[in-house]
Each structure stands twice: as C-alpha cells, then as structure tokens.
Coordinates of C-alpha atoms in Angstrom, one line a residue:
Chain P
X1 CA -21.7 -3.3 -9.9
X2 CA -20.5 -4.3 -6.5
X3 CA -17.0 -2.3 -5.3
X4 CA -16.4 -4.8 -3.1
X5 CA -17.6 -8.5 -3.1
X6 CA -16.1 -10.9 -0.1
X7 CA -17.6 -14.4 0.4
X8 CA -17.2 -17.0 3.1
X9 CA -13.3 -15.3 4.3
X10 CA -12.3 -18.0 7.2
X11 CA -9.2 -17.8 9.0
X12 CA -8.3 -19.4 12.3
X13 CA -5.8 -18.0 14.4
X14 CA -4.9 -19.8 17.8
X15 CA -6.7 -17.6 19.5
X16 CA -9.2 -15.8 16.7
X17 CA -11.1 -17.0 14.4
X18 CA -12.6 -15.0 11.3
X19 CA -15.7 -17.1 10.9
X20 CA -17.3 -17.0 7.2
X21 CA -17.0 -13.5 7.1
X22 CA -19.9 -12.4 3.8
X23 CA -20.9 -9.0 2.8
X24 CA -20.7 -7.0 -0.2
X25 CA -20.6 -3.1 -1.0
X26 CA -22.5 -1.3 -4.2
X27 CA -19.9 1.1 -6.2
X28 CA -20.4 4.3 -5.4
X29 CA -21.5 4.1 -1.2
X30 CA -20.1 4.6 2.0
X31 CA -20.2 1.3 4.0
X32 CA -19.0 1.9 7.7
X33 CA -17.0 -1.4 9.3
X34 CA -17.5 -1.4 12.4
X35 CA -16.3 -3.7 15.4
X36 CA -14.6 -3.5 18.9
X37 CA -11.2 -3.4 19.7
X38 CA -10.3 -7.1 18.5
X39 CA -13.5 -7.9 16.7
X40 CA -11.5 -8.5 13.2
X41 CA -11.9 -5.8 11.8
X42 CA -7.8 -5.4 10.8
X43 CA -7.8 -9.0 10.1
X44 CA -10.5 -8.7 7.8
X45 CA -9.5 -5.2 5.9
X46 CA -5.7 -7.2 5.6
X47 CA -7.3 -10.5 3.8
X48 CA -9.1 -8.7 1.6
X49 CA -5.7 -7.1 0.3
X50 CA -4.1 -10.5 0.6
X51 CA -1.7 -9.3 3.1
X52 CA -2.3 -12.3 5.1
X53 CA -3.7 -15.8 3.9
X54 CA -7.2 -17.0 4.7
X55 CA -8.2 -20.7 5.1
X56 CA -10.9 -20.2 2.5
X57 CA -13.1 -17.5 0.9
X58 CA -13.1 -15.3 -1.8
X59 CA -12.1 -11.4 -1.9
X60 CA -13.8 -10.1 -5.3
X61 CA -12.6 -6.1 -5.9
X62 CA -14.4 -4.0 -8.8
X63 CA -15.2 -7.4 -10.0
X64 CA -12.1 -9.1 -9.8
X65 CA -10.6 -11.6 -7.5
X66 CA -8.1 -10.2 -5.3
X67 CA -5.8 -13.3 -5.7
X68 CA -5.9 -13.5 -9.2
X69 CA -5.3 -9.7 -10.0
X70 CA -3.6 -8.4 -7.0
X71 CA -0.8 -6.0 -8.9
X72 CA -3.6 -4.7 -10.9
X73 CA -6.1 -3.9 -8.3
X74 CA -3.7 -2.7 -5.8
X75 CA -3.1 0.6 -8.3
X76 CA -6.8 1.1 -8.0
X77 CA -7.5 0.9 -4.3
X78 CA -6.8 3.7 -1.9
X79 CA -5.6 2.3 1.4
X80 CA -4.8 4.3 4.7
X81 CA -4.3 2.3 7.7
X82 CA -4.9 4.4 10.7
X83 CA -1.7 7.3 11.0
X84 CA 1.4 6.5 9.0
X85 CA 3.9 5.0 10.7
X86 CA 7.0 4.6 7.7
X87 CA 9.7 6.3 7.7
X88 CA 9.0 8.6 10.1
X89 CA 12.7 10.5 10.3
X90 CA 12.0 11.1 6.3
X91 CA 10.4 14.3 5.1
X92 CA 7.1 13.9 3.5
X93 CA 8.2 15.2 0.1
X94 CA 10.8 12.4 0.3
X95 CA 8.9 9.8 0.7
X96 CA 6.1 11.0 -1.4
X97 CA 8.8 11.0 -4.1
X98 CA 9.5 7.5 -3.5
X99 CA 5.3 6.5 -3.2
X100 CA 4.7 8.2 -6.3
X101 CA 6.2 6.1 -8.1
X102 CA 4.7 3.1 -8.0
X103 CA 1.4 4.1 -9.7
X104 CA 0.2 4.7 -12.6
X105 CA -2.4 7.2 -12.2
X106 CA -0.6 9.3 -9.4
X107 CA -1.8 12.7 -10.1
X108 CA 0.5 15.9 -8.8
X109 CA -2.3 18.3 -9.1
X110 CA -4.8 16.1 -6.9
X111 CA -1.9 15.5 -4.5
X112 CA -1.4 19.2 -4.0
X113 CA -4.4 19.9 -3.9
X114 CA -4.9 17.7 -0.8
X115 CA -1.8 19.0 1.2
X116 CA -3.0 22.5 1.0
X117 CA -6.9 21.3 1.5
X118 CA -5.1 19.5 4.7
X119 CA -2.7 22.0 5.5
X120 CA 0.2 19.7 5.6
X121 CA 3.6 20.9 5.1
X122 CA 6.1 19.2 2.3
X123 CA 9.3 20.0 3.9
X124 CA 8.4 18.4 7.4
X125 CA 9.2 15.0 8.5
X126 CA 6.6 12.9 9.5
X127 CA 7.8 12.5 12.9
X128 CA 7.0 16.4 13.0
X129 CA 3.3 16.1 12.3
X130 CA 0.7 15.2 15.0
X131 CA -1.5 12.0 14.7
X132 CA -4.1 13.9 12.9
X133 CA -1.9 15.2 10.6
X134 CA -0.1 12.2 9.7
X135 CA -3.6 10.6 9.2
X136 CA -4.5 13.2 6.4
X137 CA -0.8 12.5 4.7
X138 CA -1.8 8.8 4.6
X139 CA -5.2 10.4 3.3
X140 CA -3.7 12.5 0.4
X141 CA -1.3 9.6 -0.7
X142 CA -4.5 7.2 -1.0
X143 CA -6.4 9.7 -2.6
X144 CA -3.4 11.5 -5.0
X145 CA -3.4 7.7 -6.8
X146 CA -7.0 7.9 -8.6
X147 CA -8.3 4.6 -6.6
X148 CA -11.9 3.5 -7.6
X149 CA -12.2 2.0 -4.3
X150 CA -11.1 3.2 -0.5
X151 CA -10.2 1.0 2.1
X152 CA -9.4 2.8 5.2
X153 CA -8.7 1.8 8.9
X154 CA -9.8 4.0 11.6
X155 CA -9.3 7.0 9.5
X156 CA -10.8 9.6 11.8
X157 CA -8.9 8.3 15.0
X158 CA -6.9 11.0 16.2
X159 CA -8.8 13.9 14.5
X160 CA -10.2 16.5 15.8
X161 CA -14.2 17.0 15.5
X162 CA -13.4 20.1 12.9
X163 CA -11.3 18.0 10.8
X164 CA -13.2 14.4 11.3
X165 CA -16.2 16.8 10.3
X166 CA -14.3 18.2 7.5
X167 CA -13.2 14.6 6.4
X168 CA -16.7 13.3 6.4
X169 CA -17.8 15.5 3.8
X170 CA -14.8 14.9 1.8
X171 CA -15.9 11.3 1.9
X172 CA -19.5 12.4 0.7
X173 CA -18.1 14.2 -1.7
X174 CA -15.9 11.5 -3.3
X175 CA -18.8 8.7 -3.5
X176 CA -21.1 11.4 -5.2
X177 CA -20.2 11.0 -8.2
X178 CA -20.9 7.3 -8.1
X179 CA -17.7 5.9 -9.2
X180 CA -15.6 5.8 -6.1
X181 CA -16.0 3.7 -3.0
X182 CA -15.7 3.8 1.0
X183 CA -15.0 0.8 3.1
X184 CA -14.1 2.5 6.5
X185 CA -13.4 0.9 9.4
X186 CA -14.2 3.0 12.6
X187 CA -14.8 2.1 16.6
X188 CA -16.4 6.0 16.4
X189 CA -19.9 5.0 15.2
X190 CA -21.1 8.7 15.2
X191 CA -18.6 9.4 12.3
X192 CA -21.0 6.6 10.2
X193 CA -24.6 8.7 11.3
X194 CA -23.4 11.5 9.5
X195 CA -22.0 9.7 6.1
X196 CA -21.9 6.0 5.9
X197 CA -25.0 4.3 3.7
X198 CA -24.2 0.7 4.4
X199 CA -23.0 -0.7 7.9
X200 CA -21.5 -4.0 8.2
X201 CA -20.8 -5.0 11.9
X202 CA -18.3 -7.7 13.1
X203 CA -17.8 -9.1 16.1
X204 CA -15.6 -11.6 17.5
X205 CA -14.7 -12.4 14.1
X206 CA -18.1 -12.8 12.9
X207 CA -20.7 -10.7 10.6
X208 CA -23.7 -10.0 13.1
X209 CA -25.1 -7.6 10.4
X210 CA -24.3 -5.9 7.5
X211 CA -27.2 -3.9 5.9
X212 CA -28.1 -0.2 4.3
X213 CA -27.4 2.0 7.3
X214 CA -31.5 2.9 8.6
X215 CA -32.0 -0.6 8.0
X216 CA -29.5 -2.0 10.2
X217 CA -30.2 0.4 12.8
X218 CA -34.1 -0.1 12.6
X219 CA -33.5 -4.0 12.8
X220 CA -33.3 -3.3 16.3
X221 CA -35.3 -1.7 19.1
X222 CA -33.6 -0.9 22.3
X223 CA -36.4 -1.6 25.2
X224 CA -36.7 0.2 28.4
X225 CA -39.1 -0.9 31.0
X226 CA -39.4 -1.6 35.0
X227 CA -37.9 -5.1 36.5
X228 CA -41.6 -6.8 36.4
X229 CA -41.4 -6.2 32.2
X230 CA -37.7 -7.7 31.9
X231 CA -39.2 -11.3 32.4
X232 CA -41.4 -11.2 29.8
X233 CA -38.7 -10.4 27.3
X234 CA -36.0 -11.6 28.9
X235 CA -35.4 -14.7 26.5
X236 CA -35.8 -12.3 23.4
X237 CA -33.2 -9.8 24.5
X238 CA -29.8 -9.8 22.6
X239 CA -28.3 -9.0 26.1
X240 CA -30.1 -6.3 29.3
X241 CA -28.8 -4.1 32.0
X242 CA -30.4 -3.8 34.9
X243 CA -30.7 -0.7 37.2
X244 CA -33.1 0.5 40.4
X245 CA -35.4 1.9 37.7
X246 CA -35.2 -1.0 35.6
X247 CA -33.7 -2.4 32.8
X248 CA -32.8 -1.2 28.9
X249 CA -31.8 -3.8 26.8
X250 CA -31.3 -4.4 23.0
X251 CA -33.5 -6.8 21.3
X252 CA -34.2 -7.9 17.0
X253 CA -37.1 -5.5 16.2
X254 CA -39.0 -9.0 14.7
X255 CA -38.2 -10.5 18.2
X256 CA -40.6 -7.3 19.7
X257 CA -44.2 -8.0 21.0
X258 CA -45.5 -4.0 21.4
X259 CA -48.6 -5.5 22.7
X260 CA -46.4 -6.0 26.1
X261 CA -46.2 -2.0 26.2
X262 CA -42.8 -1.9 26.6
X263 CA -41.4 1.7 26.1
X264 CA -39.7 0.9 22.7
X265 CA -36.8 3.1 20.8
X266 CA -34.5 3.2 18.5
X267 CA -30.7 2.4 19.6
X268 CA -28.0 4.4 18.1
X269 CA -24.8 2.3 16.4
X270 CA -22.5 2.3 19.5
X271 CA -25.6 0.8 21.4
X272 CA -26.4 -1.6 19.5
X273 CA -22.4 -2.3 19.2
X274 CA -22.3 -2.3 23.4
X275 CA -25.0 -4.4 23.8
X276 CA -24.1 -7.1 21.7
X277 CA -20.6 -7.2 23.4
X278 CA -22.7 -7.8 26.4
X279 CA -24.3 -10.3 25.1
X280 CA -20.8 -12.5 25.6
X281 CA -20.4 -10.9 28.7
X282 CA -23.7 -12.8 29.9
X283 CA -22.7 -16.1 29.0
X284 CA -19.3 -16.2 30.2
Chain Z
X1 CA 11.4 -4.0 -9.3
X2 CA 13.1 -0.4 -10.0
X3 CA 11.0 1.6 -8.1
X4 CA 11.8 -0.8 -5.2
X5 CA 15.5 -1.0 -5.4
X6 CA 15.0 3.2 -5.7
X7 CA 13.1 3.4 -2.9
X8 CA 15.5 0.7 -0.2
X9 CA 18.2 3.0 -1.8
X10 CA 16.5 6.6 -1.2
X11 CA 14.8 5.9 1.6
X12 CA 15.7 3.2 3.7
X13 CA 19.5 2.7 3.5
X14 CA 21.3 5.7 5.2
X15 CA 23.9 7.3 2.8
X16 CA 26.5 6.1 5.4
X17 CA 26.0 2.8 3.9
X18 CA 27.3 4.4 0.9
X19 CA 30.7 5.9 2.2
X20 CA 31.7 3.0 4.3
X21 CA 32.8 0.8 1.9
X22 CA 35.0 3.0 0.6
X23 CA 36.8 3.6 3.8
X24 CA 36.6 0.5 4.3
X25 CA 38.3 -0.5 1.6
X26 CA 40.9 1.5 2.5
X27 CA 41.7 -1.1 4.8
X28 CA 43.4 -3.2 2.0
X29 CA 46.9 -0.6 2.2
X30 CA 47.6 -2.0 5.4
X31 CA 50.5 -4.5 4.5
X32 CA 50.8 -8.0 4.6
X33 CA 46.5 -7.9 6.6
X34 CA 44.1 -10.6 6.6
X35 CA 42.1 -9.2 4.3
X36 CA 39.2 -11.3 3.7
X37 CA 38.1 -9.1 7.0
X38 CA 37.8 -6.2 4.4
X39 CA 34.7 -8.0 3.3
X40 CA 33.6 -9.3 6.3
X41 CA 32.5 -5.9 7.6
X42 CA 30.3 -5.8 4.9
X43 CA 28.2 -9.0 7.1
X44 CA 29.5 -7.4 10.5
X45 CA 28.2 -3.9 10.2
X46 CA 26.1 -3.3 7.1
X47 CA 23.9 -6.4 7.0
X48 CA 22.9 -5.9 10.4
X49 CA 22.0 -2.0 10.2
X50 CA 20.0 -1.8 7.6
X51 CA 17.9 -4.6 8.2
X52 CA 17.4 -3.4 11.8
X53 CA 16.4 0.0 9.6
X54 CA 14.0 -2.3 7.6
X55 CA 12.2 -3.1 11.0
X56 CA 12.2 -0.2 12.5
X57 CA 10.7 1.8 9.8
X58 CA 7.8 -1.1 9.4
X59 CA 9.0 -1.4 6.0
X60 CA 7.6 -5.0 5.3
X61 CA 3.6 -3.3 6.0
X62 CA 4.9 -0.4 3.6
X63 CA 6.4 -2.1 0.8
X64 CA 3.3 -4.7 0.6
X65 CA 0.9 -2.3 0.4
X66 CA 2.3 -1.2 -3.0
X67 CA 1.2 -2.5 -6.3
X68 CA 4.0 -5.3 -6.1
X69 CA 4.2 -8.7 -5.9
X70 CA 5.8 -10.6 -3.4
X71 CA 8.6 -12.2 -6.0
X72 CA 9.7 -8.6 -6.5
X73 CA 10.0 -7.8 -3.3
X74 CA 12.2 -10.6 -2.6
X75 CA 14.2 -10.1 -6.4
X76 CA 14.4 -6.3 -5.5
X77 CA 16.0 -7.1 -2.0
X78 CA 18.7 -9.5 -2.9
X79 CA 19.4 -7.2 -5.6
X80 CA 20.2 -4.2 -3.0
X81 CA 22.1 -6.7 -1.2
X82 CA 24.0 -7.5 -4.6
X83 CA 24.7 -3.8 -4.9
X84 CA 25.9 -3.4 -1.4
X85 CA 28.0 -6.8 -1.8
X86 CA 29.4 -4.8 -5.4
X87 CA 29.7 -1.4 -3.3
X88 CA 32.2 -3.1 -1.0
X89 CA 34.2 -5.4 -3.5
X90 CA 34.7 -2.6 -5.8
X91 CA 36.5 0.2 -3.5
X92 CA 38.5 -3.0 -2.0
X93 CA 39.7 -4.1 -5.4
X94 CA 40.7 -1.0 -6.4
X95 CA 42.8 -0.4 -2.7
X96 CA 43.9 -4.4 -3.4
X97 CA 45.8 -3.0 -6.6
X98 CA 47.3 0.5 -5.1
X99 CA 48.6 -2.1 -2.6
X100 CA 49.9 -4.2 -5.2
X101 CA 51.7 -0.6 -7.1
X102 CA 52.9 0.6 -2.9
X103 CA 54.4 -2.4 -1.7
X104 CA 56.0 -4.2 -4.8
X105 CA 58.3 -6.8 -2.8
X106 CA 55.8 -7.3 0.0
X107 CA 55.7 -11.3 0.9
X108 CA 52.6 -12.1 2.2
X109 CA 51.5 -14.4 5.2
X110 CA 47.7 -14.4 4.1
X111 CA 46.4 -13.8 0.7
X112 CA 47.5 -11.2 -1.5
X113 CA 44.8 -8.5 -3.2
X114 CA 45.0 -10.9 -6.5
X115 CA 42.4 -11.9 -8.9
X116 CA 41.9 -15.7 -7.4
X117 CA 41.7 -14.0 -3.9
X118 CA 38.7 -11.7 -5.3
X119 CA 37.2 -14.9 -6.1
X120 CA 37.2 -16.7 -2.6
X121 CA 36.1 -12.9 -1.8
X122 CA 33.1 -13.7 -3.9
X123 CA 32.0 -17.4 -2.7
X124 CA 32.2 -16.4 0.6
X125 CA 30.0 -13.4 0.2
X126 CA 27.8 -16.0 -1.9
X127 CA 27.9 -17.9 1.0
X128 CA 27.0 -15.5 3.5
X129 CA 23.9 -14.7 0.9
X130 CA 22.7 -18.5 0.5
X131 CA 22.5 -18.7 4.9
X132 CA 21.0 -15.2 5.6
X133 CA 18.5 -14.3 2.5
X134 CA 16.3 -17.9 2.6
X135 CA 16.5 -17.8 7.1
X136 CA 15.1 -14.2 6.8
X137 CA 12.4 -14.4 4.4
X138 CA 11.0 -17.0 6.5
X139 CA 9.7 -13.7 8.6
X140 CA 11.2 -11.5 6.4
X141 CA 11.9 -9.5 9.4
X142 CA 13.8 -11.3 12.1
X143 CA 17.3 -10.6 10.8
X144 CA 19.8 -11.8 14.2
X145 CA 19.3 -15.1 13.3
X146 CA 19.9 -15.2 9.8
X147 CA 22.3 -13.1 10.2
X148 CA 24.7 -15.2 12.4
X149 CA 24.4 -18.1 10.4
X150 CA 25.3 -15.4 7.1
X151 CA 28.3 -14.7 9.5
X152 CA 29.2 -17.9 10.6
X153 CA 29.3 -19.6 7.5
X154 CA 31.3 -16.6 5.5
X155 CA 34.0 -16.9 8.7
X156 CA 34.2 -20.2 9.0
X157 CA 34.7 -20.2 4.9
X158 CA 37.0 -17.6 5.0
X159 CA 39.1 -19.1 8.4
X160 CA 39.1 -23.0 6.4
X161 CA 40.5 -21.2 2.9
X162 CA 43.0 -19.0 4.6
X163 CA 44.1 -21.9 6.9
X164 CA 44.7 -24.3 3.9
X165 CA 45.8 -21.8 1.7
X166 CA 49.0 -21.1 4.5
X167 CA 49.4 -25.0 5.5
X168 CA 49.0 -26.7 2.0
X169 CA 52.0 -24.9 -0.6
X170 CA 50.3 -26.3 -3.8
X171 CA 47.3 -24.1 -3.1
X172 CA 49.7 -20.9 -1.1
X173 CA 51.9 -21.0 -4.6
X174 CA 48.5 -20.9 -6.3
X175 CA 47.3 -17.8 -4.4
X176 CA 50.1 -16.0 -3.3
X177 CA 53.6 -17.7 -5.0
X178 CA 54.0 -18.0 -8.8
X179 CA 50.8 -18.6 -9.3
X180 CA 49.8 -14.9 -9.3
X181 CA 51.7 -14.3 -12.3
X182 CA 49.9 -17.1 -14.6
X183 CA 47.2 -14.8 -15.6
X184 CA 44.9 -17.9 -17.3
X185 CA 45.1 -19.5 -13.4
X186 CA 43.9 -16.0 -11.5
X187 CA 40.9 -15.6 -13.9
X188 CA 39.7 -19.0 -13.8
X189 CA 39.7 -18.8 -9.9
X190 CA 38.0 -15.2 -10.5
X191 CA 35.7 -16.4 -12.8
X192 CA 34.5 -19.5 -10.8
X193 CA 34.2 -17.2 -7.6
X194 CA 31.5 -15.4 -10.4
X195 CA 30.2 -18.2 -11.2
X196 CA 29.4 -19.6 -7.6
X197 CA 28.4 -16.4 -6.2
X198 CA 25.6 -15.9 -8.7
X199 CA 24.4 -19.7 -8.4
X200 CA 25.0 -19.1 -4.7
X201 CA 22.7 -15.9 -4.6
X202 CA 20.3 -16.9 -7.3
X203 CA 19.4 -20.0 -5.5
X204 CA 18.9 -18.0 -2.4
X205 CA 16.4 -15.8 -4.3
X206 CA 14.4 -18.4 -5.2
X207 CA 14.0 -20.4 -1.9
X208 CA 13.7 -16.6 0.0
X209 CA 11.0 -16.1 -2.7
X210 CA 9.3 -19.2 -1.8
X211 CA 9.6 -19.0 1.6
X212 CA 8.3 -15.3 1.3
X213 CA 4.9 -16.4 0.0
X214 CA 3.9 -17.8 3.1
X215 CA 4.8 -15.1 5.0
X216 CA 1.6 -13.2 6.7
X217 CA 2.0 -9.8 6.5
X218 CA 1.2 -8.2 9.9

C-alpha cells in the first residue's frame, strides 16, 4: 500500500513554478526529500496538506485523496515543520492542553513518554527552549497523536549530532514495524545515509529523481580525470568543475563509457545535490 | 468548532481582553456621555489587539494544520468575535441600568442606556462585523485595513443615528422622550437591532468563509 501517492502537483507562482511534481512512498519506509534552499521542497510538503492550492495534480494519503478527506487524514498524519514557532510566550503544557484536543487518538502516555525521552520540560515556555529543543516539542506533539504517516520539514535542523543521531534511530524505529511512514524533508543529506530508504530529489521545482536510496545514488558516477579526459565526456556530464589537476564532475551512470578509463566513483547525496545545482549555474 | 473557540480563548486572547469590558462598561455612570463610544472601544482597542496577537503568534499556519476545515475556522472566529461583541454589551447594559437607578431625573443630550439604544448598539456592532470579517479573510491576516473600514462604518453609523436622533424630535421622543416608557416600542427597536446584527454577522460569515477558501496558507 502506498503511504503517500502524489501525481502531476503543478503550481506556478510568479516567480516559481512546481512543475508535475510525481513520486510515491511504500507504507512502512523512510523517504528523504531532499532539495536546496528554494528548490520546493516547502511548497511541495504544504500542497500535499492542501495548505495552499495547486493548478492541477493529485495528493493521494494512505489511499485517500487529500482533497476529498482532508479532516480525516489530517488526524492521521504527523506534521512538524522545522522548530515551532506558536505561541511562543505560552508554556508548553498550555499549549499542549489546547493541541491535544483536537485529536482523536492523542495518547498521554506516548506524549510523556516523549518529553522525558527528549528531556523537555512541561512548565517552560517555548520561548525558553533552544531551537533543538523546540524541534523535539514539535516532534512529541506529531508523534503523541498516533499518525500512520510523518511529514516533517527539516526536522533535524538545529540539532545537535547526539540528538540528530538519537532522532534517526527513533525514525528507524517507528517505520519498523511497517505501519508508520517518513516523508522528511532535509538540506543535511548525511542524516538520509544513515536512515532514509527512498530519496526523492527536487530541484527548482522539479523531481530530478526519486528512487530506493542505493539506487538513486548508484544512478550516478561522479568522474575524476585530467583536462585532456574532460572533452571526451564533456557533453555527458550533468555539470564539471575544473581545477589544475583536472576536473570531477557528476554524470548518469548509463551516460558512462569505462572503456575511456576515467577514474569512476560513487558520489555521496550532497554531491550529486551540488552538482546538479551547477548544472544551472553553467547555462546561465 | 469548540476546541477552536477554546483554544483563541485559552491561548490566543490575553485575559485582559476579558476584564476590559467590564471597566469599560463602567463608563456608562458617567452622566448625560455619548455612550455609543462605550462600544466603540470594543473596535478601537480590542479588535485591533488581538488580531495583531493572531499574527504575531503565526496563528493562521497553526490553526490549519489541525484536523479542521476551513469553514470552521472562519464559523469559530466570528463566533469569538460574537463573544467579545457579548462581553462588552453585557457589562455596559448592566452599568446602562445602575445609571438609569443613580441618576433618576437625568435629561439627556445623547441617547439614554435604554433598550432601543441597545439596539442601535447592536446594528452598529453588526456593522462593524459585516466591513471587517469578509476584508480580513481575504488574507485572513492583514487586519489594519479591515479594521478601519469595521471602524469607519460603526462611527459614521453611530455619528448619522446620534445626529438625527438630537435634530429630528419624532425619533429623540422615540429614544430618549416618552418613548422610553412604551415598553412594546423599546423591544421592537431591541429586537430589530437582534435581528440585524445576526443577519449582519451571519452574512459576514459566509462571504469571510468564501473568501477564506481561496486563501493560500503560507
């Protein structure tokens, strides 16, 4: 069963356009969304929760159209955009008081077991608590609701490496048993090495790639060699840079002749994410 | 729709919101005042505070991404603002008639705290609500804008009934002579104020609801 399903989303801004954004995620996985600053990636994460209104597309969730069952989905998705930025004067048991409330499945036990697991302190406001901190309260109230499915923006902006480590896992943990699901948006790409299983990149409101995670990366080869083996390749590479050793530059693993002994390897995310914003670079 | 109303009245309006009518309505002892301005503060001061709270806590991004549809947002809203709009007519009423029990043989310039004056009270706060609700659900956060036109239209109500109600002596006698004492006069006026503020209010509801589907939530 697919957790996530989103079809052909177009929206045109004056000076964005989402362009037939298309991928899907299995119940059950980790998929990491990832984009620079800009890319869509916001955009994209707010039409799927009909927040804002696309020109066309679909947004199927846990098999049902966003559109059509919005109310109903909404108490089973799990969203945490970035730190929490409400009512920051209130105290957190205030306005988890007021939260609480709205869903059906909020679970007290699951809720406290999250503020001690993130060491977060009822009684303070949440102009008290630090980025990170205010991050794992917008955590714990996604998570205290019982959602089938995450959506999360940048959730491990802000953390430190323990506690981006120590989300991770609790990430891997969730998915394990098969029945929740990760959408997480990120700009840290070494946060979706350790856990994420799909990838699905965007840029400049387009999907370049959205595939399981070895897959996507091994879909590319990332090609060092001296100046005399750039022209060969040149027309094949997704974009180069040049230096007075040579050049490394990012090309589609089918594009790759090995017969040109070209020293071949594989790139990691945040290459393959830095050479394709090059790319534009080149042809502006 | 309760768990919104509870949570702009927890969390979003400060309890100072809750106390100023009252002292406000104090206002109404002072003898012989214009008191349609009893009211008025609740557009001056009230209006314009919480809905700059609203913003500043990013409470449109909070409220949609609750299970709730956008009709209930908007029906929850005006509703708050009803409550407020009750908040500040009751407290006033109830100073209207201790001024009515202190100053027995008080003649007054402007209207008297009577029934049919309650009821201009009313379609001028349902006034105010058909201007400012629809203009600031077409962002459904820009609030100066709406709010001045709520304003202008309420004063400019309030300035028009006042003004005819000293020049013209049919409607003063109504309001303020021996009209007060026909009792079948002062309800009717009360009740029609009912009746248009609700019509007033309901149709804002439903073009702010309209207007509010549009609305990208950013």
């Amino acid at each position: 069963m697919l957790a996530l399903d989103i079809r052909n989303l177009s929206k045109t801004y004056p000076n964005f356009q989402l362009k037939d954004v298309t991928f899907q995620l299995e119940k059950g996985y980790i998929m990491g969304f990832i984009g620079a600053n800009g890319a869509g990636k916001t955009t994209t994460i707010k039409s799927m929760l009909n927040l804002i209104h696309t020109d066309s597309g679909e947004v199927r969730i846990l098999g049902k159209n966003i559109a059509e069952h919005e109310i109903e989905l909404k108490q089973e998705i799990g969203y945490a955009f970035g730190s929490i930025d409400f009512y920051t004067r209130s105290k957190i048991k205030t306005l988890t008081d007021v939260v609480k409330k709205f869903y059906a499945n909020w679970d007290d036990e699951i809720y406290s077991y999250y503020l001690r697991r993130f060491k977060l302190d009822e009684n303070k406001k949440i102009v008290e608590l630090s980025t990170g901190m205010r991050v794992k309260y917008n955590l714990a109230l996604a998570l205290s609701h019982g959602p089938k499915l995450l959506i999360l923006d940048e959730p491990t902006s802000g953390l430190d490496p323990i506690a981006r480590d120590d989300l991770l896992d609790l990430f891997q943990s969730l998915v394990a048993e098969g029945e929740i699901s990760i959408l997480f948006s990120t700009h840290i790409t070494s946060d979706l090495e350790k856990c994420a299983d799909y990838i699905t990149y965007i840029h400049n409101g387009r999907i370049i790639n959205s595939a399981e995670k070895e897959e996507f990366i091994e879909s590319y080869l990332l090609l060092n060699g001296s100046v005399s083996q750039l022209d060969p390749v040149k027309e094949q590479l997704i974009s180069y840079k040049t230096n007075s050793f040579g050049f490394t530059g990012l090309i589609h693993a089918k594009d790759f002749d090995p017969s040109l002994n070209v020293k071949a390897a594989r790139p990691t995310l945040e290459e393959i994410m830095i050479y394709f914003a090059k790319k534009e670079d080149m042809y502006v | 729709m309760y768990n919104l109303v509870m949570k702009d009245l927890k969390l979003a309006i400060n309890p100072l919101f809750f106390v100023l009518p009252v002292v406000l309505g104090a206002l109404m002892l002072i003898p012989g005042w214009l008191y349609f301005i009893v009211l008025l503060y609740f557009c001056w001061i009230t209006v314009p505070n919480i809905f700059g709270q609203f913003r500043a806590h990013n409470d449109l991004m909070f409220t949609s991404m609750m299970p709730v549809t956008k009709t209930d947002m908007v029906k929850a809203r005006v509703l708050v603002i009803v409550i407020l709009e009750l908040m500040h007519m009751v407290p006033a009423v109830i100073f209207g008639i201790i001024n009515l029990l202190l100053y027995p043989d008080l003649t007054y310039y402007f209207f008297g705290p009577y029934p049919g004056f309650w009821g201009l009270c009313l379609v001028m706060l349902g006034i105010f609500n058909v201007l400012f609700i629809p203009m600031y659900y077409k962002t459904a956060y820009k609030f100066g804008g709406a709010a001045f036109a709520g304003v202008t239209g309420a004063m400019v109500f309030a300035t028009l009934a006042q003004w005819i109600g000293i020049q013209n002596s049919y409607v003063s006698d109504m309001f303020n002579g021996s009209g007060v004492h026909n009792a079948a006069l002062q309800t009717s006026i009360l009740i029609a104020g009912i009746v248009i503020f609700a019509a007033f209010t309901t149709i804002a509801y439903r073009i702010a609801a309209k207007r509010f589907h549009k609305v990208e939530i950013q």
